[in-house]
CSV table of C-alpha atoms and ligand atoms in Angstrom, one decimal:
chain,number,residue,atom,x,y,z
A,1,UNK,CA,0.0,0.0,0.0
A,2,UNK,CA,1.4,3.4,-1.0
A,3,UNK,CA,1.0,5.9,1.8
A,4,UNK,CA,2.2,9.4,2.6
A,5,UNK,CA,5.3,7.9,4.1
A,6,UNK,CA,6.3,5.9,1.1
A,7,UNK,CA,9.7,6.8,-0.2
A,8,UNK,CA,9.9,7.4,-4.0
A,9,UNK,CA,12.4,5.9,-6.5
A,10,UNK,CA,12.3,6.0,-10.3
A,11,UNK,CA,13.8,4.6,-13.4
A,12,UNK,CA,14.3,7.1,-16.2
A,13,UNK,CA,14.5,5.8,-19.8
A,14,UNK,CA,13.2,6.6,-23.3
A,15,UNK,CA,11.3,4.4,-24.1
A,16,UNK,CA,10.7,2.9,-20.7
A,17,UNK,CA,8.0,0.2,-21.2
A,18,UNK,CA,10.7,-2.5,-21.8
A,19,UNK,CA,12.6,-2.1,-18.6
A,20,UNK,CA,12.6,-4.9,-16.0
A,21,UNK,CA,14.1,-2.8,-13.2
A,22,UNK,CA,10.7,-1.9,-11.5
A,23,UNK,CA,9.9,-5.6,-11.0
A,24,UNK,CA,13.4,-6.5,-9.7
A,25,UNK,CA,13.8,-3.5,-7.4
A,26,UNK,CA,10.2,-3.4,-6.0
A,27,UNK,CA,10.7,-7.1,-5.1
A,28,UNK,CA,13.9,-6.2,-3.2
A,29,UNK,CA,12.0,-3.4,-1.4
A,30,UNK,CA,9.3,-5.9,-0.4
A,31,UNK,CA,11.8,-8.6,0.7
A,32,UNK,CA,13.5,-6.0,2.9
A,33,UNK,CA,10.2,-4.7,4.3
A,34,UNK,CA,10.9,-1.2,3.0
A,35,UNK,CA,8.0,1.4,2.5
A,36,UNK,CA,9.4,2.3,-0.9
A,37,UNK,CA,8.3,2.2,-4.5
A,38,UNK,CA,10.1,2.5,-7.8
A,39,UNK,CA,8.1,3.8,-10.8
A,40,UNK,CA,8.9,4.1,-14.5
A,41,UNK,CA,9.5,7.6,-15.8
A,42,UNK,CA,9.7,8.2,-19.6
A,43,UNK,CA,11.8,11.3,-20.2
A,44,UNK,CA,13.0,12.8,-23.5
A,45,UNK,CA,16.7,13.6,-23.7
A,46,UNK,CA,16.0,17.3,-24.0
A,47,UNK,CA,13.9,17.3,-20.8
A,48,UNK,CA,16.5,15.4,-18.7
A,49,UNK,CA,18.1,18.5,-17.2
A,50,UNK,CA,14.6,19.7,-16.1
A,51,UNK,CA,13.8,16.3,-14.6
A,52,UNK,CA,17.1,16.3,-12.6
A,53,UNK,CA,16.4,19.9,-11.4
A,54,UNK,CA,12.8,18.8,-10.3
A,55,UNK,CA,14.2,15.7,-8.4
A,56,UNK,CA,16.5,18.0,-6.3
A,57,UNK,CA,13.3,19.4,-4.9
A,58,UNK,CA,11.5,16.1,-4.3
A,59,UNK,CA,12.1,15.7,-0.5
A,60,UNK,CA,10.7,12.2,-0.4
A,61,UNK,CA,12.7,10.8,-3.3
A,62,UNK,CA,15.6,8.4,-2.4
A,63,UNK,CA,17.1,8.2,-5.9
A,64,UNK,CA,16.6,6.9,-9.4
A,65,UNK,CA,18.1,4.7,-12.1
A,66,UNK,CA,18.9,6.0,-15.5
A,67,UNK,CA,19.2,3.8,-18.6
A,68,UNK,CA,19.2,4.0,-22.4
A,69,UNK,CA,19.7,6.6,-23.8
A,70,UNK,CA,20.5,8.8,-20.7
A,71,UNK,CA,23.6,7.2,-19.0
A,72,UNK,CA,26.2,9.5,-20.5
A,73,UNK,CA,24.3,12.8,-20.2
A,74,UNK,CA,23.3,12.0,-16.7
A,75,UNK,CA,26.9,11.9,-15.6
A,76,UNK,CA,27.1,15.6,-16.3
A,77,UNK,CA,23.9,16.4,-14.6
A,78,UNK,CA,24.9,15.0,-11.2
A,79,UNK,CA,26.4,17.2,-8.4
A,80,UNK,CA,29.0,14.5,-7.7
A,81,UNK,CA,30.0,11.1,-9.3
A,82,UNK,CA,32.3,8.2,-8.3
A,83,UNK,CA,35.8,7.9,-9.8
A,84,UNK,CA,34.6,4.7,-11.6
A,85,UNK,CA,31.6,6.5,-13.2
A,86,UNK,CA,33.9,9.4,-14.2
A,87,UNK,CA,36.4,7.0,-15.8
A,88,UNK,CA,33.7,4.9,-17.5
A,89,UNK,CA,32.0,8.1,-18.7
A,90,UNK,CA,28.4,7.2,-17.5
A,91,UNK,CA,26.2,6.7,-14.5
A,92,UNK,CA,23.2,4.4,-14.0
A,93,UNK,CA,22.3,5.0,-10.4
A,94,UNK,CA,21.7,8.3,-8.6
A,95,UNK,CA,21.2,8.9,-4.9
A,96,UNK,CA,19.3,12.0,-3.8
A,97,UNK,CA,20.8,13.2,-0.6
A,98,UNK,CA,18.8,15.1,2.1
A,99,UNK,CA,20.0,18.5,0.9
A,100,UNK,CA,18.8,17.6,-2.7
A,101,UNK,CA,22.3,16.9,-4.0
A,102,UNK,CA,22.3,14.2,-6.7
A,103,UNK,CA,25.3,11.7,-6.4
A,104,UNK,CA,25.9,9.2,-9.2
A,105,UNK,CA,27.7,5.8,-9.7
A,106,UNK,CA,27.8,3.1,-12.3
A,107,UNK,CA,26.9,-0.5,-11.4
A,108,UNK,CA,26.5,-2.3,-14.8
A,109,UNK,CA,30.0,-3.7,-14.7
A,110,UNK,CA,30.2,-4.4,-11.0
A,111,UNK,CA,26.8,-6.2,-11.2
A,112,UNK,CA,28.2,-8.4,-14.0
A,113,UNK,CA,31.4,-9.2,-12.0
A,114,UNK,CA,29.4,-10.0,-8.9
A,115,UNK,CA,27.1,-12.3,-11.0
A,116,UNK,CA,30.2,-14.2,-12.3
A,117,UNK,CA,31.6,-14.5,-8.8
A,118,UNK,CA,28.3,-15.8,-7.4
A,119,UNK,CA,28.4,-18.6,-10.1
A,120,UNK,CA,32.0,-19.6,-9.1
A,121,UNK,CA,33.6,-17.6,-11.9
A,122,UNK,CA,35.3,-14.8,-10.1
A,123,UNK,CA,37.4,-13.1,-12.9
A,124,UNK,CA,40.6,-12.5,-10.9
A,125,UNK,CA,43.6,-13.9,-12.7
A,126,UNK,CA,41.7,-15.0,-15.8
A,127,UNK,CA,42.3,-14.3,-19.5
A,128,UNK,CA,39.2,-12.6,-20.8
A,129,UNK,CA,37.9,-11.9,-24.3
A,130,UNK,CA,35.3,-9.1,-24.3
A,131,UNK,CA,33.4,-8.8,-27.6
A,132,UNK,CA,31.9,-5.4,-28.1
A,133,UNK,CA,33.0,-1.9,-27.2
A,134,UNK,CA,29.8,0.0,-26.5
A,135,UNK,CA,28.4,1.4,-23.3
A,136,UNK,CA,27.9,-2.0,-21.6
A,137,UNK,CA,31.3,-3.2,-22.7
A,138,UNK,CA,33.0,-0.1,-21.2
A,139,UNK,CA,31.4,-0.7,-17.8
A,140,UNK,CA,32.2,-4.4,-17.9
A,141,UNK,CA,35.7,-4.0,-19.1
A,142,UNK,CA,36.4,-1.4,-16.4
A,143,UNK,CA,35.0,-3.7,-13.7
A,144,UNK,CA,36.9,-6.7,-14.9
A,145,UNK,CA,40.1,-4.8,-14.8
A,146,UNK,CA,39.2,-3.5,-11.3
A,147,UNK,CA,38.5,-7.2,-10.3
A,148,UNK,CA,42.1,-8.1,-11.4
A,149,UNK,CA,41.8,-10.1,-14.6
A,150,UNK,CA,45.2,-11.3,-15.9
A,151,UNK,CA,44.5,-10.0,-19.4
A,152,UNK,CA,41.6,-8.3,-21.2
A,153,UNK,CA,41.3,-8.5,-25.0
A,154,UNK,CA,38.6,-6.3,-26.5
A,155,UNK,CA,37.2,-7.1,-30.0
A,156,UNK,CA,34.7,-5.0,-31.8
A,157,UNK,CA,33.2,-4.6,-35.3
A,158,UNK,CA,34.5,-0.9,-35.2
A,159,UNK,CA,38.1,-1.6,-34.4
A,160,UNK,CA,38.9,2.0,-33.4
A,161,UNK,CA,36.4,1.8,-30.6
A,162,UNK,CA,38.0,-1.4,-29.2
A,163,UNK,CA,41.4,0.3,-29.4
A,164,UNK,CA,40.2,3.4,-27.7
A,165,UNK,CA,38.5,1.5,-24.9
A,166,UNK,CA,41.5,-0.8,-24.4
A,167,UNK,CA,43.8,2.3,-24.1
A,168,UNK,CA,41.5,4.0,-21.6
A,169,UNK,CA,41.1,0.9,-19.3
A,170,UNK,CA,44.8,0.1,-19.6
A,171,UNK,CA,45.6,3.7,-18.4
A,172,UNK,CA,43.5,3.2,-15.2
A,173,UNK,CA,44.8,-0.3,-14.5
A,174,UNK,CA,48.4,-0.5,-15.6
A,175,UNK,CA,48.9,-3.9,-13.9
A,176,UNK,CA,46.4,-5.5,-16.3
A,177,UNK,CA,47.3,-6.3,-19.9
A,178,UNK,CA,44.5,-4.7,-21.9
A,179,UNK,CA,44.6,-4.9,-25.7
A,180,UNK,CA,42.4,-4.7,-28.8
A,181,UNK,CA,42.2,-7.9,-30.7
A,182,UNK,CA,40.0,-10.1,-32.9
A,183,UNK,CA,37.1,-12.4,-32.0
A,184,UNK,CA,39.0,-15.7,-32.0
A,185,UNK,CA,38.0,-17.2,-28.6
A,186,UNK,CA,40.9,-19.7,-28.5
A,187,UNK,CA,43.1,-19.5,-25.4
A,188,UNK,CA,40.7,-17.5,-23.2
A,189,UNK,CA,39.2,-18.6,-19.9
A,190,UNK,CA,36.1,-16.4,-20.5
A,191,UNK,CA,34.5,-15.0,-23.5
A,192,UNK,CA,31.8,-12.3,-23.0
A,193,UNK,CA,29.3,-11.2,-25.6
A,194,UNK,CA,28.6,-7.5,-24.8
A,195,UNK,CA,27.4,-6.7,-28.3
A,196,UNK,CA,23.7,-6.5,-29.1
A,197,UNK,CA,24.2,-9.5,-31.5
A,198,UNK,CA,21.8,-12.3,-30.4
A,199,UNK,CA,18.8,-10.1,-29.6
A,200,UNK,CA,17.2,-10.8,-33.0
A,201,UNK,CA,16.6,-14.3,-34.4
A,202,UNK,CA,18.6,-13.7,-37.6
A,203,UNK,CA,21.6,-12.1,-36.0
A,204,UNK,CA,25.0,-13.5,-36.9
A,205,UNK,CA,27.1,-14.9,-34.1
A,206,UNK,CA,29.3,-12.4,-32.1
A,207,UNK,CA,32.4,-14.6,-32.4
A,208,UNK,CA,33.3,-17.9,-34.2
A,209,UNK,CA,31.6,-20.5,-32.0
A,210,UNK,CA,33.3,-23.5,-33.8
A,211,UNK,CA,36.6,-22.5,-32.2
A,212,UNK,CA,35.2,-22.8,-28.6
A,213,UNK,CA,36.7,-25.5,-26.4
A,214,UNK,CA,35.1,-27.5,-23.6
A,215,UNK,CA,35.7,-25.8,-20.2
A,216,UNK,CA,35.7,-22.2,-21.4
A,217,UNK,CA,33.0,-19.9,-19.9
A,218,UNK,CA,30.8,-18.1,-22.4
A,219,UNK,CA,28.9,-15.2,-20.7
A,220,UNK,CA,26.0,-13.3,-22.2
A,221,UNK,CA,24.5,-9.9,-21.2
A,222,UNK,CA,21.5,-10.0,-23.4
A,223,UNK,CA,18.4,-10.8,-21.3
A,224,UNK,CA,15.8,-11.1,-24.1
A,225,UNK,CA,15.9,-13.8,-25.4
A,226,UNK,CA,17.0,-15.6,-22.2
A,227,UNK,CA,19.1,-18.0,-24.3
A,228,UNK,CA,20.9,-16.7,-27.4
A,229,UNK,CA,22.2,-18.8,-30.2
A,230,UNK,CA,25.8,-18.4,-29.0
A,231,UNK,CA,24.8,-19.8,-25.6
A,232,UNK,CA,23.2,-22.9,-27.1
A,233,UNK,CA,26.2,-23.6,-29.3
A,234,UNK,CA,28.6,-23.0,-26.4
A,235,UNK,CA,26.7,-25.4,-24.2
A,236,UNK,CA,26.7,-28.1,-27.0
A,237,UNK,CA,30.5,-27.7,-27.2
A,238,UNK,CA,30.9,-28.3,-23.4
A,239,UNK,CA,31.4,-24.7,-22.4
A,240,UNK,CA,30.0,-23.2,-19.1
A,241,UNK,CA,27.3,-20.8,-20.0
A,242,UNK,CA,26.4,-17.6,-18.0
A,243,UNK,CA,23.0,-16.0,-18.6
A,244,UNK,CA,22.4,-12.3,-19.1
A,245,UNK,CA,20.0,-11.9,-16.2
A,246,UNK,CA,22.7,-12.4,-13.6
A,247,UNK,CA,24.1,-8.9,-14.5
A,248,UNK,CA,20.8,-7.2,-13.6
A,249,UNK,CA,19.9,-9.3,-10.5
A,250,UNK,CA,23.3,-8.8,-9.0
A,251,UNK,CA,23.5,-5.1,-9.7
A,252,UNK,CA,20.0,-4.6,-8.3
A,253,UNK,CA,21.2,-5.2,-4.8
A,254,UNK,CA,24.1,-2.8,-5.3
A,255,UNK,CA,21.7,-0.1,-6.7
A,256,UNK,CA,19.3,-0.4,-3.8
A,257,UNK,CA,22.1,-0.2,-1.2
A,258,UNK,CA,23.6,2.8,-3.0
A,259,UNK,CA,20.4,4.7,-3.2
A,260,UNK,CA,19.7,4.0,0.5
A,261,UNK,CA,23.1,5.3,1.4
A,262,UNK,CA,24.2,1.9,2.7
A,263,UNK,CA,27.5,0.1,2.3
A,264,UNK,CA,27.3,-1.4,-1.1
A,265,UNK,CA,30.6,-3.2,-1.8
A,266,UNK,CA,32.0,-3.9,-5.2
B,1,LIG,N1,22.0,-7.6,-18.6
B,1,LIG,C1,22.1,-6.3,-18.4
B,1,LIG,O1,21.9,-5.9,-17.2
B,1,LIG,C2,22.4,-5.4,-19.5
B,1,LIG,C3,22.9,-4.0,-19.1
B,1,LIG,C4,23.2,-3.2,-20.2
B,1,LIG,C5,23.1,-3.6,-21.5
B,1,LIG,N2,22.7,-4.9,-21.8
B,1,LIG,C6,22.6,-5.4,-23.2
B,1,LIG,O2,23.9,-5.2,-23.8
B,1,LIG,C7,23.8,-5.0,-25.2
B,1,LIG,C8,24.7,-3.8,-25.6
B,1,LIG,O3,24.2,-2.7,-25.0
B,1,LIG,P1,25.1,-1.3,-25.1
B,1,LIG,O4,24.4,-0.3,-24.2
B,1,LIG,O5,26.5,-1.5,-24.9
B,1,LIG,O6,24.8,-0.9,-26.6
B,1,LIG,P2,25.8,0.0,-27.5
B,1,LIG,O7,26.5,1.0,-26.7
B,1,LIG,O8,24.9,0.5,-28.6
B,1,LIG,O9,26.9,-1.0,-28.1
B,1,LIG,C9,26.5,-2.0,-29.1
B,1,LIG,C10,27.7,-2.9,-29.3
B,1,LIG,O10,27.2,-4.0,-30.2
B,1,LIG,C11,28.0,-4.0,-31.4
B,1,LIG,N3,27.2,-4.4,-32.5
B,1,LIG,C12,25.9,-3.9,-32.8
B,1,LIG,N4,25.5,-4.5,-34.0
B,1,LIG,C13,26.5,-5.2,-34.4
B,1,LIG,C14,26.6,-6.0,-35.6
B,1,LIG,N5,25.7,-6.2,-36.5
B,1,LIG,N6,27.8,-6.7,-35.8
B,1,LIG,C15,28.8,-6.6,-34.9
B,1,LIG,N7,28.7,-5.8,-33.8
B,1,LIG,C16,27.6,-5.2,-33.6
B,1,LIG,C17,28.5,-2.6,-31.5
B,1,LIG,O11,29.6,-2.5,-32.4
B,1,LIG,P3,30.0,-1.1,-33.1
B,1,LIG,O12,30.8,-0.3,-32.1
B,1,LIG,O13,30.9,-1.6,-34.3
B,1,LIG,O14,28.8,-0.5,-33.5
B,1,LIG,C18,28.8,-2.3,-30.1
B,1,LIG,O15,30.0,-2.9,-29.7
B,1,LIG,C19,22.3,-4.8,-25.5
B,1,LIG,O16,21.8,-6.0,-26.0
B,1,LIG,C20,21.7,-4.5,-24.1
B,1,LIG,O17,20.4,-5.0,-24.0
B,1,LIG,C21,22.4,-5.8,-20.8
């Protein structure tokens, strides 16, 4: 029951109908016995600064999530952001502090890493191939380097984006070998599809599946469909398969803790 005491949270996107965050976060609120609700808010890019300004004046708002296409612009609209968010160049979670200050952080990559660790695949010391160099790949690549992978190879259709991302991550984590490469999965412990290839039935595969070897981990971040073609082929070839929903469920706890001002870990 929503009452006058209920604390308000939101998810801002455009469009917003497809997001799953309300279901996931409202379930966490309920499990924790919190009098809180998260609602979808469809906001055009041009209106984003006005929305941020309005939220500064919402005294019963705890925070909000931002997703496509707002993550990069939102970074510049916050009063303060974490070092990780600054380095990645995007935020996806914003806490509204009591004085109305909006403080942002980025949990996409950390959620992914926590999901891997929960399944017994902590990335520390591993050789990882990250396919894709878009927004999700940047957050995941940064978090993998932060988690201490042995090496990180980034492969992308637009090679220059892979080179640029590898150079940026390598600068922040000089102890990790970060390079741009091709999509050949041979020799890697983990291969991660962070492209949007696999969302549509006719999509080509993100990397050559016939080169996969039994024992490798193939991780997906696409949530719809729940099983992409590359996951089916990887499983047939004896690979471990990691589903896309882990990334959302594991970052959801981090997002809630962060918006409530609680210790949130990495
Ligand atoms: N599970 C989760 O919690 C979660 C969170 C965030 C995102 N996601 C999913 O992650 C995926 C990527 O999101 P994003 O925000 O990173 O998107 P993005 O910034 O638009 O990046 C898209 C990436 O896919 C590549 N790509 C797209 N079409 C391709 C094609 N035909 N052939 C080869 N590469 C292609 C792009 O390569 P180019 O650079 O060459 O264009 C780029 O690397 C989406 O499916 C999204 O739903 C999941």
